[in-house]
XYZ file of N, CA, C and O in Angstrom:
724
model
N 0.836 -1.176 0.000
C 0.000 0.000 0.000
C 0.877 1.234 0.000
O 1.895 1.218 0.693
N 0.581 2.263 -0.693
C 1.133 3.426 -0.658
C 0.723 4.189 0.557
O -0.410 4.378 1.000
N 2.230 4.705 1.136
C 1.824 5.854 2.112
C 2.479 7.081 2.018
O 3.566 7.035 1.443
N 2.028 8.400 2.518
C 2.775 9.092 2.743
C 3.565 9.451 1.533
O 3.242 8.666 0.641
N 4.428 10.270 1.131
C 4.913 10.293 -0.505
C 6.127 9.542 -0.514
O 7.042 10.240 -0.952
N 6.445 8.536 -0.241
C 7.228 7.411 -0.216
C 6.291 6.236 -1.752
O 5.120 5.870 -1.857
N 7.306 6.044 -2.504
C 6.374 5.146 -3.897
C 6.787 3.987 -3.482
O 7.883 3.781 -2.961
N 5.901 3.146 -3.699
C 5.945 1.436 -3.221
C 6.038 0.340 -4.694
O 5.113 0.511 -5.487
N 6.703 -0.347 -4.937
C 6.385 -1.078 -6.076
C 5.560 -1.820 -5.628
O 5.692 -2.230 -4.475
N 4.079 -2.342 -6.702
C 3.480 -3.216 -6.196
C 3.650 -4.336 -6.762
O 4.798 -4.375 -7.204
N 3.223 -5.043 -6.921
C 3.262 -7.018 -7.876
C 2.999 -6.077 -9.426
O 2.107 -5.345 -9.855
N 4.322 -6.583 -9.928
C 4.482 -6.201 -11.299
C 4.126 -4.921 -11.606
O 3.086 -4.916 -12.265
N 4.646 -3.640 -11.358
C 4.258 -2.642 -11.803
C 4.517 -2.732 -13.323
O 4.916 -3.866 -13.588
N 4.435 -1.961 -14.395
C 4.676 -2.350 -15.628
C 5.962 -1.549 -15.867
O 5.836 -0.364 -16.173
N 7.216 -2.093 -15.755
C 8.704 -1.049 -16.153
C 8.383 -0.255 -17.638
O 8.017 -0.662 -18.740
N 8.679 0.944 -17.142
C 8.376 1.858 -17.970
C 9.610 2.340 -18.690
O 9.661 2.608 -19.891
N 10.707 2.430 -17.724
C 11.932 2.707 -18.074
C 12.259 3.949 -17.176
O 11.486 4.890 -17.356
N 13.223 4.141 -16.265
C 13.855 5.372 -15.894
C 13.114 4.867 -14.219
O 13.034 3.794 -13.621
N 12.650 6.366 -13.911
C 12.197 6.159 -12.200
C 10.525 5.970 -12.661
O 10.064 7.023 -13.102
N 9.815 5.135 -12.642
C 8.567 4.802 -13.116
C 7.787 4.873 -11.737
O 6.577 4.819 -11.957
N 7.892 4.909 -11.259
C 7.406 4.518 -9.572
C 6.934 5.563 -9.098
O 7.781 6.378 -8.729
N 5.492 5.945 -8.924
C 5.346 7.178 -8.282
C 3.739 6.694 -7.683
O 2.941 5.852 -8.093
N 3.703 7.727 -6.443
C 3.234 8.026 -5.140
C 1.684 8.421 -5.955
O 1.606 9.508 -6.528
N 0.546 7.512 -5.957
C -0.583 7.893 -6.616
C -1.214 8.531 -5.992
O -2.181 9.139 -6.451
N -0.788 8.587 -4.544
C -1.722 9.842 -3.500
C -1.171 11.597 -3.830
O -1.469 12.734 -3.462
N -0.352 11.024 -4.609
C 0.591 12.835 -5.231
C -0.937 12.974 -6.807
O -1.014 14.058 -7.385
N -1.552 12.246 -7.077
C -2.397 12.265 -7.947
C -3.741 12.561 -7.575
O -4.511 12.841 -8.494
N -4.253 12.552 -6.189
C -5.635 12.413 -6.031
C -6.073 14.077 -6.030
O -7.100 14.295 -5.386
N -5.497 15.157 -6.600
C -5.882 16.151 -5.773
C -6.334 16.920 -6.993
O -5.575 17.171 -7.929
N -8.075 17.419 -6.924
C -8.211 18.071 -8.047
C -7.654 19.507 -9.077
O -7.538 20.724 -8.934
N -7.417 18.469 -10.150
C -6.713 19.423 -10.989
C -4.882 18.888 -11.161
O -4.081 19.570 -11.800
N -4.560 17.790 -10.573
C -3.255 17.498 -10.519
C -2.608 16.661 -11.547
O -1.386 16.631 -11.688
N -3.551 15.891 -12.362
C -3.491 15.216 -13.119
C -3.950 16.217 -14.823
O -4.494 17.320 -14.778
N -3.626 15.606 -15.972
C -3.796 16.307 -16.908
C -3.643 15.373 -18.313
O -2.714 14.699 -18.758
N -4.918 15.645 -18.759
C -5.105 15.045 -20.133
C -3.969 15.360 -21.269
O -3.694 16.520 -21.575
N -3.161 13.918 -22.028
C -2.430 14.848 -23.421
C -3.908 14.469 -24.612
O -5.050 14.089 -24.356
N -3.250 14.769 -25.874
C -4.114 14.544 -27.103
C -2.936 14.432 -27.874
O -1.869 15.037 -27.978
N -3.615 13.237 -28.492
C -2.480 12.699 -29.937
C -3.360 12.849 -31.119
O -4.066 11.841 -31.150
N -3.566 13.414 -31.827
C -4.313 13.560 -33.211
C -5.811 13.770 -32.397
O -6.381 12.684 -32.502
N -6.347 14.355 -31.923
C -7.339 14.964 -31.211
C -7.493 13.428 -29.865
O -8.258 13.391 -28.901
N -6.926 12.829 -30.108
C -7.471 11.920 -29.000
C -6.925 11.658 -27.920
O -5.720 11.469 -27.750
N -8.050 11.618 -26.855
C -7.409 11.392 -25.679
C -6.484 10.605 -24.926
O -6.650 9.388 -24.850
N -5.246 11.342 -24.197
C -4.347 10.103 -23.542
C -3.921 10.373 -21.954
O -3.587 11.477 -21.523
N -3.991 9.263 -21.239
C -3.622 9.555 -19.516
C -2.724 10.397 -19.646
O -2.056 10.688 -20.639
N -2.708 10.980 -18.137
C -1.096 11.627 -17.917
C -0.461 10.042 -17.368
O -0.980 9.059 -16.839
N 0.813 10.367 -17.770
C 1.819 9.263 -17.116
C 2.167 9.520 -15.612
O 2.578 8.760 -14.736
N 1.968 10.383 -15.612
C 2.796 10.837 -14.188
C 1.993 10.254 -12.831
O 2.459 9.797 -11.787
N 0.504 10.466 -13.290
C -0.707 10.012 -12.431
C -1.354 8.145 -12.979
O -1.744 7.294 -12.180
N -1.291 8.011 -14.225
C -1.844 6.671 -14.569
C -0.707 6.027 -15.449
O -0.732 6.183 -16.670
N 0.431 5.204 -14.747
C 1.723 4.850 -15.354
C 1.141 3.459 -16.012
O 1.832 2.930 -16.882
N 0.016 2.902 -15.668
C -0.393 1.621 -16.147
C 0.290 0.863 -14.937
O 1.277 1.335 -14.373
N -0.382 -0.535 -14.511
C -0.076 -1.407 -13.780
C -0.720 -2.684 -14.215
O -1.864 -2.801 -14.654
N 0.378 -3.850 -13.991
C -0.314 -5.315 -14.779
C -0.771 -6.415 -13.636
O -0.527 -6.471 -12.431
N -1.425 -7.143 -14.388
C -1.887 -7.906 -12.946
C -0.820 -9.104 -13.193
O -0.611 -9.553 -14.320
N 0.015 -9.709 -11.696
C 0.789 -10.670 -11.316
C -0.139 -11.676 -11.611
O 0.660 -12.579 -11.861
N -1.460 -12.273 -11.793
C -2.014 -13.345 -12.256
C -1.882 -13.856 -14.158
O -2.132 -14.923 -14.718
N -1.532 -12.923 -14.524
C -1.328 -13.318 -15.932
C 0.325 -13.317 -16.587
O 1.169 -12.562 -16.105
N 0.591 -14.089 -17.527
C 1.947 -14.112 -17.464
C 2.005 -15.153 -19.336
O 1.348 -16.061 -19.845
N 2.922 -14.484 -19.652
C 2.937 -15.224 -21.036
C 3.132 -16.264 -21.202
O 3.181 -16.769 -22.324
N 3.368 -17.142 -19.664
C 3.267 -18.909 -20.140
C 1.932 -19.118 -19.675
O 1.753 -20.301 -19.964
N 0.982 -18.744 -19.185
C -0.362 -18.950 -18.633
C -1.476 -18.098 -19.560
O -2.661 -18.000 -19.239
N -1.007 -17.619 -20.525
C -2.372 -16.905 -22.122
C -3.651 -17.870 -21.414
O -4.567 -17.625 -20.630
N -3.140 -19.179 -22.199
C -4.020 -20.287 -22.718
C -5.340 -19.861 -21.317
O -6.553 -19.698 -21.450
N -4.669 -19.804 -20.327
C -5.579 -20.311 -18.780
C -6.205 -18.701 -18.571
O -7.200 -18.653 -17.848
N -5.839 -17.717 -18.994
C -5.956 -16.589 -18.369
C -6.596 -15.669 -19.261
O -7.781 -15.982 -19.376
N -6.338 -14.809 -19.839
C -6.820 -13.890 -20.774
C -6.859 -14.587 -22.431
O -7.432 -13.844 -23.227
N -6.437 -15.628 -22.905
C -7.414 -16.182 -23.837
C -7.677 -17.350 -23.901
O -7.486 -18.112 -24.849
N -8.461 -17.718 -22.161
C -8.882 -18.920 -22.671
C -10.715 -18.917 -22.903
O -11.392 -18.340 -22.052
N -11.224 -19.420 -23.787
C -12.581 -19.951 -24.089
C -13.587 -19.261 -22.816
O -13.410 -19.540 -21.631
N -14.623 -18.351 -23.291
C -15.578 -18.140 -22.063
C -15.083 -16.896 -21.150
O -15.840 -16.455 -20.285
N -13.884 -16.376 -21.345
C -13.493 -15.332 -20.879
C -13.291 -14.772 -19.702
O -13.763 -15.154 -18.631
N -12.765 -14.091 -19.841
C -11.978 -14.070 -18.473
C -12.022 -12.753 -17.722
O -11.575 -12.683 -16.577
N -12.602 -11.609 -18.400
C -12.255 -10.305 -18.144
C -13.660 -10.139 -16.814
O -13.787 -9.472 -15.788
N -14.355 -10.962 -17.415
C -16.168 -10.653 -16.580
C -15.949 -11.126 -15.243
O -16.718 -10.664 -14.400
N -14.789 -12.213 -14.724
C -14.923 -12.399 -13.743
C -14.268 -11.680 -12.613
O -14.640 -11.820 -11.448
N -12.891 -10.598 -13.129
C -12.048 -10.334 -12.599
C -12.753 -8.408 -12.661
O -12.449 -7.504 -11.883
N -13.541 -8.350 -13.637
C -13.751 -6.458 -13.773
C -14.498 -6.195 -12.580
O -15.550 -6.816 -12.424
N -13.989 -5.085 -11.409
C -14.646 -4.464 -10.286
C -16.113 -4.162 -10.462
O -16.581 -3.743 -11.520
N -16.631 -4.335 -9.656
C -18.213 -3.697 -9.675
C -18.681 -2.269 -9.738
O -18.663 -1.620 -8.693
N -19.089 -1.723 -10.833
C -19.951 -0.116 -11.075
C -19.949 0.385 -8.983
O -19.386 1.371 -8.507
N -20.582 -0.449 -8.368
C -21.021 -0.471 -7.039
C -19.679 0.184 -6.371
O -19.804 1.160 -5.631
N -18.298 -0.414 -6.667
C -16.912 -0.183 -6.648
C -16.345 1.021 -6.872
O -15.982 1.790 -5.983
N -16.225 1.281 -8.489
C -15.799 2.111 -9.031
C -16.528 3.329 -9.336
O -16.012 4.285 -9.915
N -17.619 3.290 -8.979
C -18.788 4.808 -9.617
C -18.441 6.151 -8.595
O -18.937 7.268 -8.746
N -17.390 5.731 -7.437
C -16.904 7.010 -6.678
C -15.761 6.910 -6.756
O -15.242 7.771 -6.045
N -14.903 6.187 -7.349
C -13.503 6.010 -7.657
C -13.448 7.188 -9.108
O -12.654 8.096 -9.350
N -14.612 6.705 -9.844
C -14.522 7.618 -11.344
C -14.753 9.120 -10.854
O -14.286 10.159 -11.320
N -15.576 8.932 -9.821
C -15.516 10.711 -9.766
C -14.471 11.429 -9.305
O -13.959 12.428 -9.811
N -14.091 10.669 -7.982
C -12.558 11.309 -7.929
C -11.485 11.453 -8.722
O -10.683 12.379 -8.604
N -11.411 10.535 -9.583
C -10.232 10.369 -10.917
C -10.615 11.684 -11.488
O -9.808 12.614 -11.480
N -11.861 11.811 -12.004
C -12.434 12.711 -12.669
C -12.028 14.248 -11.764
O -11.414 15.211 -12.223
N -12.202 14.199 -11.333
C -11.673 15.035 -10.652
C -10.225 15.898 -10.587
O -9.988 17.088 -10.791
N -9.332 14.720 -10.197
C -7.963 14.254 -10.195
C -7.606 15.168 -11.791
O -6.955 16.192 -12.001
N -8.311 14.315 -12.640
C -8.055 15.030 -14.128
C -9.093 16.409 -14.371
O -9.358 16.729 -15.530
N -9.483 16.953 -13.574
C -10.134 17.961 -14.024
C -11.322 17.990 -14.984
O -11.717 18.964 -15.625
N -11.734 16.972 -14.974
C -12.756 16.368 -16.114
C -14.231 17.227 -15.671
O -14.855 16.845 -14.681
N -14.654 18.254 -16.384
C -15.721 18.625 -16.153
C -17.226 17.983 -16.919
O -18.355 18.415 -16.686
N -16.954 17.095 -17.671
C -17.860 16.957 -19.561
C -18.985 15.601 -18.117
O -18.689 15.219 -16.985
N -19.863 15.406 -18.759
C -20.823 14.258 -18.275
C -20.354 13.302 -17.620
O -19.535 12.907 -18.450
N -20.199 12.342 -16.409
C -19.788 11.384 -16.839
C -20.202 10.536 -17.252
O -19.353 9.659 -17.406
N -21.463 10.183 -17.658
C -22.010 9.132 -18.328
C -21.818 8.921 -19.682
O -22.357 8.197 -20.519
N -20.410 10.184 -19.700
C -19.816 10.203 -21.467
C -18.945 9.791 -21.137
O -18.722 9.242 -22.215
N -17.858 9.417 -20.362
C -16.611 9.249 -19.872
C -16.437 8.012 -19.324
O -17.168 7.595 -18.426
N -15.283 7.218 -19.913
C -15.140 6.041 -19.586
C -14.211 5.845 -18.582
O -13.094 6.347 -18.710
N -14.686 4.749 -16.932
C -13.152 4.983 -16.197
C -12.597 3.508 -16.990
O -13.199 2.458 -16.770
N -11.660 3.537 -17.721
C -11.199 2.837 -18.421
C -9.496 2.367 -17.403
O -8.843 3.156 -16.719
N -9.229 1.078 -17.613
C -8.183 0.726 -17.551
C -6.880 0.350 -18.858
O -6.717 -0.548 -19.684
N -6.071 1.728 -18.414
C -5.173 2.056 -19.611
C -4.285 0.404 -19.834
O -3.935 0.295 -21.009
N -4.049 -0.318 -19.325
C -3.854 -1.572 -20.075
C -4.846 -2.393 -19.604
O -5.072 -2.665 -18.425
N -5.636 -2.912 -20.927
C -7.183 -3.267 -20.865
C -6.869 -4.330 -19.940
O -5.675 -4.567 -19.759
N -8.093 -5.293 -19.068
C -8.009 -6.481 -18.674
C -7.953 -7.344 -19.664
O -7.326 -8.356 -19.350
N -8.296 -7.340 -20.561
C -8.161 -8.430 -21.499
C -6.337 -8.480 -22.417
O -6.016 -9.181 -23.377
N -5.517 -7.507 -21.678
C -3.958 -7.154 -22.458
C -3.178 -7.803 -20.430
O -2.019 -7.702 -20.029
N -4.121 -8.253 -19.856
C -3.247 -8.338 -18.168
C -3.463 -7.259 -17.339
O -2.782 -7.238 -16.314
N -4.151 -6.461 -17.504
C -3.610 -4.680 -16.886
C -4.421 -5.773 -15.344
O -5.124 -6.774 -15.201
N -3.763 -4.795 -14.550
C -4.729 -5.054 -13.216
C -5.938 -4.310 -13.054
O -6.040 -3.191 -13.559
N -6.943 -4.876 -12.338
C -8.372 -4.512 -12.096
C -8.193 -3.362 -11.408
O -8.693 -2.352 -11.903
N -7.448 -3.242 -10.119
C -7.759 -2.519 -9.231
C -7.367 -1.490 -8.438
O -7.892 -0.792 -7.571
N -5.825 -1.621 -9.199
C -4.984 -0.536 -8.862
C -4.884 0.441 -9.670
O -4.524 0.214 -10.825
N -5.176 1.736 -9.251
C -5.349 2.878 -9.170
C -4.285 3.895 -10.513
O -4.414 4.826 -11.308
N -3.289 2.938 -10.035
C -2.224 3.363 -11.280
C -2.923 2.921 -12.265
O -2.913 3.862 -13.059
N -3.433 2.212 -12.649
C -4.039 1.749 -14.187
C -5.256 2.125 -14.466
O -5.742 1.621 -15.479
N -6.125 3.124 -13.661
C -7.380 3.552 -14.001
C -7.439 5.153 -14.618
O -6.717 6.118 -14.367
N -8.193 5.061 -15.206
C -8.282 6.730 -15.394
C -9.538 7.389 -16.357
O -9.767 6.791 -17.408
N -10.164 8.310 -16.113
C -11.470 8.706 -16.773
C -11.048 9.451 -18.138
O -10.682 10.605 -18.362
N -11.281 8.130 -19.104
C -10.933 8.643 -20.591
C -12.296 9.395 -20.596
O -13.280 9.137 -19.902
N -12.108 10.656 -21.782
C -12.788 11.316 -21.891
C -13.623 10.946 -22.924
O -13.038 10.030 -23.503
N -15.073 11.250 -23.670
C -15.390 11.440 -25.349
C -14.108 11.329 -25.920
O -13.022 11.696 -25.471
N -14.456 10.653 -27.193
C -13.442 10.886 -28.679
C -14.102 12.151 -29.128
O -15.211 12.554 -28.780
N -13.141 12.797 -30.068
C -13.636 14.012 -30.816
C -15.086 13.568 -31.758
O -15.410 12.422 -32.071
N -15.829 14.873 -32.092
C -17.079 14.521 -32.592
C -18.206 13.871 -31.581
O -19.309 13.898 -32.127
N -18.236 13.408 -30.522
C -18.731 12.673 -29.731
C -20.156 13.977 -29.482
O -20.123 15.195 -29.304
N -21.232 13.028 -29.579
C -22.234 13.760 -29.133
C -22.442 13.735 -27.760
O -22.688 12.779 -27.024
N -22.287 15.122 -27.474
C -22.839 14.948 -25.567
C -23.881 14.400 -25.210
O -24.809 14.527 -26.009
N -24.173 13.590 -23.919
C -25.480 12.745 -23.789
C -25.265 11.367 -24.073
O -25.831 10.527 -23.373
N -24.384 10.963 -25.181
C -24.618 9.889 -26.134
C -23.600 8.488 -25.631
O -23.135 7.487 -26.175
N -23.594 8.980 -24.557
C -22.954 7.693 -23.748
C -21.434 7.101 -24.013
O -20.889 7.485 -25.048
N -20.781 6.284 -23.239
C -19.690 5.803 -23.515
C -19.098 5.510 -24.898
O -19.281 4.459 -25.512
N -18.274 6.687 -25.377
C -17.570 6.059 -27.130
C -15.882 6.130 -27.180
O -15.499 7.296 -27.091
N -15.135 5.461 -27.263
C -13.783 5.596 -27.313
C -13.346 4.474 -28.397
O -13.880 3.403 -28.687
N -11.878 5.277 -29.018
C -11.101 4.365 -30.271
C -10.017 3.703 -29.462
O -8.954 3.484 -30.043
N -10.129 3.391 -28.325
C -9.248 2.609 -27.390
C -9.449 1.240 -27.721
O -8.684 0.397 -28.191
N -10.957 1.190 -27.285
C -11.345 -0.520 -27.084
C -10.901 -1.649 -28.589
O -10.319 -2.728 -28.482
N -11.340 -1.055 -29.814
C -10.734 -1.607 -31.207
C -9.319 -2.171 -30.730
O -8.971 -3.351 -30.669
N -8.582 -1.007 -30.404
C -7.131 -1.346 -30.309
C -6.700 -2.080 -29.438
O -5.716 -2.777 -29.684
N -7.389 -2.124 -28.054
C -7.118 -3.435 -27.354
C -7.838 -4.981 -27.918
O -7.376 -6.122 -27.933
N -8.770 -4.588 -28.224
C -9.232 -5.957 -29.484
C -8.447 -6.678 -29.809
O -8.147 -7.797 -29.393
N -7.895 -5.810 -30.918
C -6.601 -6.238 -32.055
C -5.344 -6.649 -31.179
O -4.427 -7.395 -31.521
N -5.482 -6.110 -30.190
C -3.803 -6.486 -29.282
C -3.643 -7.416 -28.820
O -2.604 -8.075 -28.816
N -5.418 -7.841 -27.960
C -5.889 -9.082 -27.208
C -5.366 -9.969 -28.425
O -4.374 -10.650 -28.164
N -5.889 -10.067 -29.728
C -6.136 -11.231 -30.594
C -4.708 -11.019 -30.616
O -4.265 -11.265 -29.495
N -3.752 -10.646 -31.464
C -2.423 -10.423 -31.129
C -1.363 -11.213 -30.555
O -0.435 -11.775 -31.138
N -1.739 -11.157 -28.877
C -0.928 -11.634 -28.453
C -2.045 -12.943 -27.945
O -1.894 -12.777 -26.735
N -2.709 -13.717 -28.010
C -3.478 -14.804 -28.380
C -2.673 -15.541 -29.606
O -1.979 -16.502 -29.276
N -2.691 -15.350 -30.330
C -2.241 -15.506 -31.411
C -0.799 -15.813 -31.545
O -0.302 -16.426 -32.490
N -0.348 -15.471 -30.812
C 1.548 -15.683 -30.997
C 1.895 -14.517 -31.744
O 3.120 -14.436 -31.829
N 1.264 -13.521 -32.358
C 1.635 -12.608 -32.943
C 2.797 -11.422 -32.278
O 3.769 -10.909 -32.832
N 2.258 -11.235 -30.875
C 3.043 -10.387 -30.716
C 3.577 -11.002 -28.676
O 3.122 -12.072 -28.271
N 4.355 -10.273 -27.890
C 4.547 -11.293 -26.795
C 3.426 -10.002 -25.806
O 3.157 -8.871 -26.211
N 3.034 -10.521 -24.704
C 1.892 -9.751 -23.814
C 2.549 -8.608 -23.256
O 1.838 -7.647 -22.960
N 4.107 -8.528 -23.012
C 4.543 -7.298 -22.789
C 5.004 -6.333 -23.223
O 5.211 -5.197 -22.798
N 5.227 -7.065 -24.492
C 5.023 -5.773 -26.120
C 3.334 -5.418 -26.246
O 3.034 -4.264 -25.940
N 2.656 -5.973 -26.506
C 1.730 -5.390 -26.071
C 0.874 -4.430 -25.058
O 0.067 -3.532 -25.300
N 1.385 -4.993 -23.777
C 0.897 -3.568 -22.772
C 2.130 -2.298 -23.016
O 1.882 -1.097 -22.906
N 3.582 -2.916 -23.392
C 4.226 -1.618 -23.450
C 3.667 -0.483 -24.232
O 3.489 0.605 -23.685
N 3.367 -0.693 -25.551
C 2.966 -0.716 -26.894
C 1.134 0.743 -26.519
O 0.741 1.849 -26.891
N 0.665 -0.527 -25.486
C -0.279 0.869 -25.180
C -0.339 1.755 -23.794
O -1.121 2.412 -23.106
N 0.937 1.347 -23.858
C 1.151 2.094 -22.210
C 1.771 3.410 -23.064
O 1.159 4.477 -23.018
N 2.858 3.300 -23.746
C 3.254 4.585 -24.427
C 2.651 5.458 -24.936
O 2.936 6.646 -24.784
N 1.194 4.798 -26.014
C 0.591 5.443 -26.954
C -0.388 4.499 -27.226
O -0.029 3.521 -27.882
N -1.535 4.571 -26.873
C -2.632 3.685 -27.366
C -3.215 4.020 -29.011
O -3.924 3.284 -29.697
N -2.666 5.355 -29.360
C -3.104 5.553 -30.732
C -1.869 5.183 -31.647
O -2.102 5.142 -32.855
N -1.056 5.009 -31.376
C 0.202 4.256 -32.067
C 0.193 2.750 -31.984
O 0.486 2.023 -32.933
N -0.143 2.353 -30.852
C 0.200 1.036 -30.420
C 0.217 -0.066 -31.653
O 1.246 -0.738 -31.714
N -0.673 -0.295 -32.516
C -1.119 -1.380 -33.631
C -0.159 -1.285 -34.464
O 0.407 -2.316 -34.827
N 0.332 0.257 -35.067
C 1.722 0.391 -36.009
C 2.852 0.247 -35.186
O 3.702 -0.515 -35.645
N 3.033 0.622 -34.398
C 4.599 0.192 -33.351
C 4.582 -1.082 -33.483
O 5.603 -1.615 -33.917
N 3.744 -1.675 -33.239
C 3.953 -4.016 -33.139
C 3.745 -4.118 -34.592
O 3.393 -5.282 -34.781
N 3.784 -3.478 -35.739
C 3.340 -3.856 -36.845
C 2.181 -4.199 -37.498
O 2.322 -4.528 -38.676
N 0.803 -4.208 -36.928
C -0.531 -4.886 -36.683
C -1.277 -3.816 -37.424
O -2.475 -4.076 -37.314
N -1.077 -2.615 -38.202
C -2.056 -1.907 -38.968
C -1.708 -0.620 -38.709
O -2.346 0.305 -39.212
């Protein structure tokens, strides 16, 4: 557990490269956190959502874990009941003023790529994609790309930690960086 501004590694943080390790209670405070945009679309700050993977999945265990038959993501995703005051504070955290019933609290390495459920480092309130009609409920060009990544590294195509690296850097790059489109 994190205390105090002392950073804790937890079970597999995802190496980012350099000092990756930071104090997510330095994140909770509104307005501290901050949206980038890559070709109008939305991306975490790193500083506040570095991505974190879950220690239950591991590239000799695919078959058993994230692609086996019947799926795996439904049993392990937190409950709305859970997260529906976690999103507001994030929201917060990022300054997010827009609906949230437009805003996804999304986990920047999907459960279905390993990300962990529940730690805090890996959550964050993606906003609307551009064009997005207000009102019009949850829409993001994230989920496609974890699709394609899931099948991917299912596939032997690519290995599971090229893959979360891949959208830990840049989720709108990620598919051309591994070669995949």
């Amino acid at each position: 557990m994190i205390t105090g501004l002392v950073p804790v590694l937890l079970p597999r943080q995802l190496p980012l490269g350099g000092d990756d390790l930071r104090d997510s209670g330095t994140c909770n405070r509104p307005g501290s956190c901050h949206f980038r945009y890559e070709k109008g679309e939305p991306l975490e700050d790193p500083a506040c959502t570095p991505g974190a993977i879950s220690p239950a999945v591991t590239q000799t265990n695919l078959k058993s874990t994230i692609c086996r038959k019947g799926g795996y993501t439904s049993g392990i995703r937190p409950s709305t009941s859970v997260t529906g005051k976690e999103k507001e504070l994030n929201a917060a955290s990022y300054g997010y003023k827009g609906r949230m019933g437009d805003a996804e609290y999304d986990h920047l390495i999907s459960l279905q790529l390993g990300g962990d459920p529940n730690d805090p480092r890996n959550l964050w309130v993606e906003p609307p994609d551009p064009g997005h009609k207000k009102g019009g409920g949850v829409n993001n060009r994230k989920d496609p790309v974890e699709t394609k990544l899931h099948t991917a590294v299912c596939s032997g195509k690519v290995t599971l930690t090229a893959a979360q690296k891949a959208i830990v850097t840049d989720w709108t790059t990620a598919l051309s960086s591994l070669g995949l489109g």
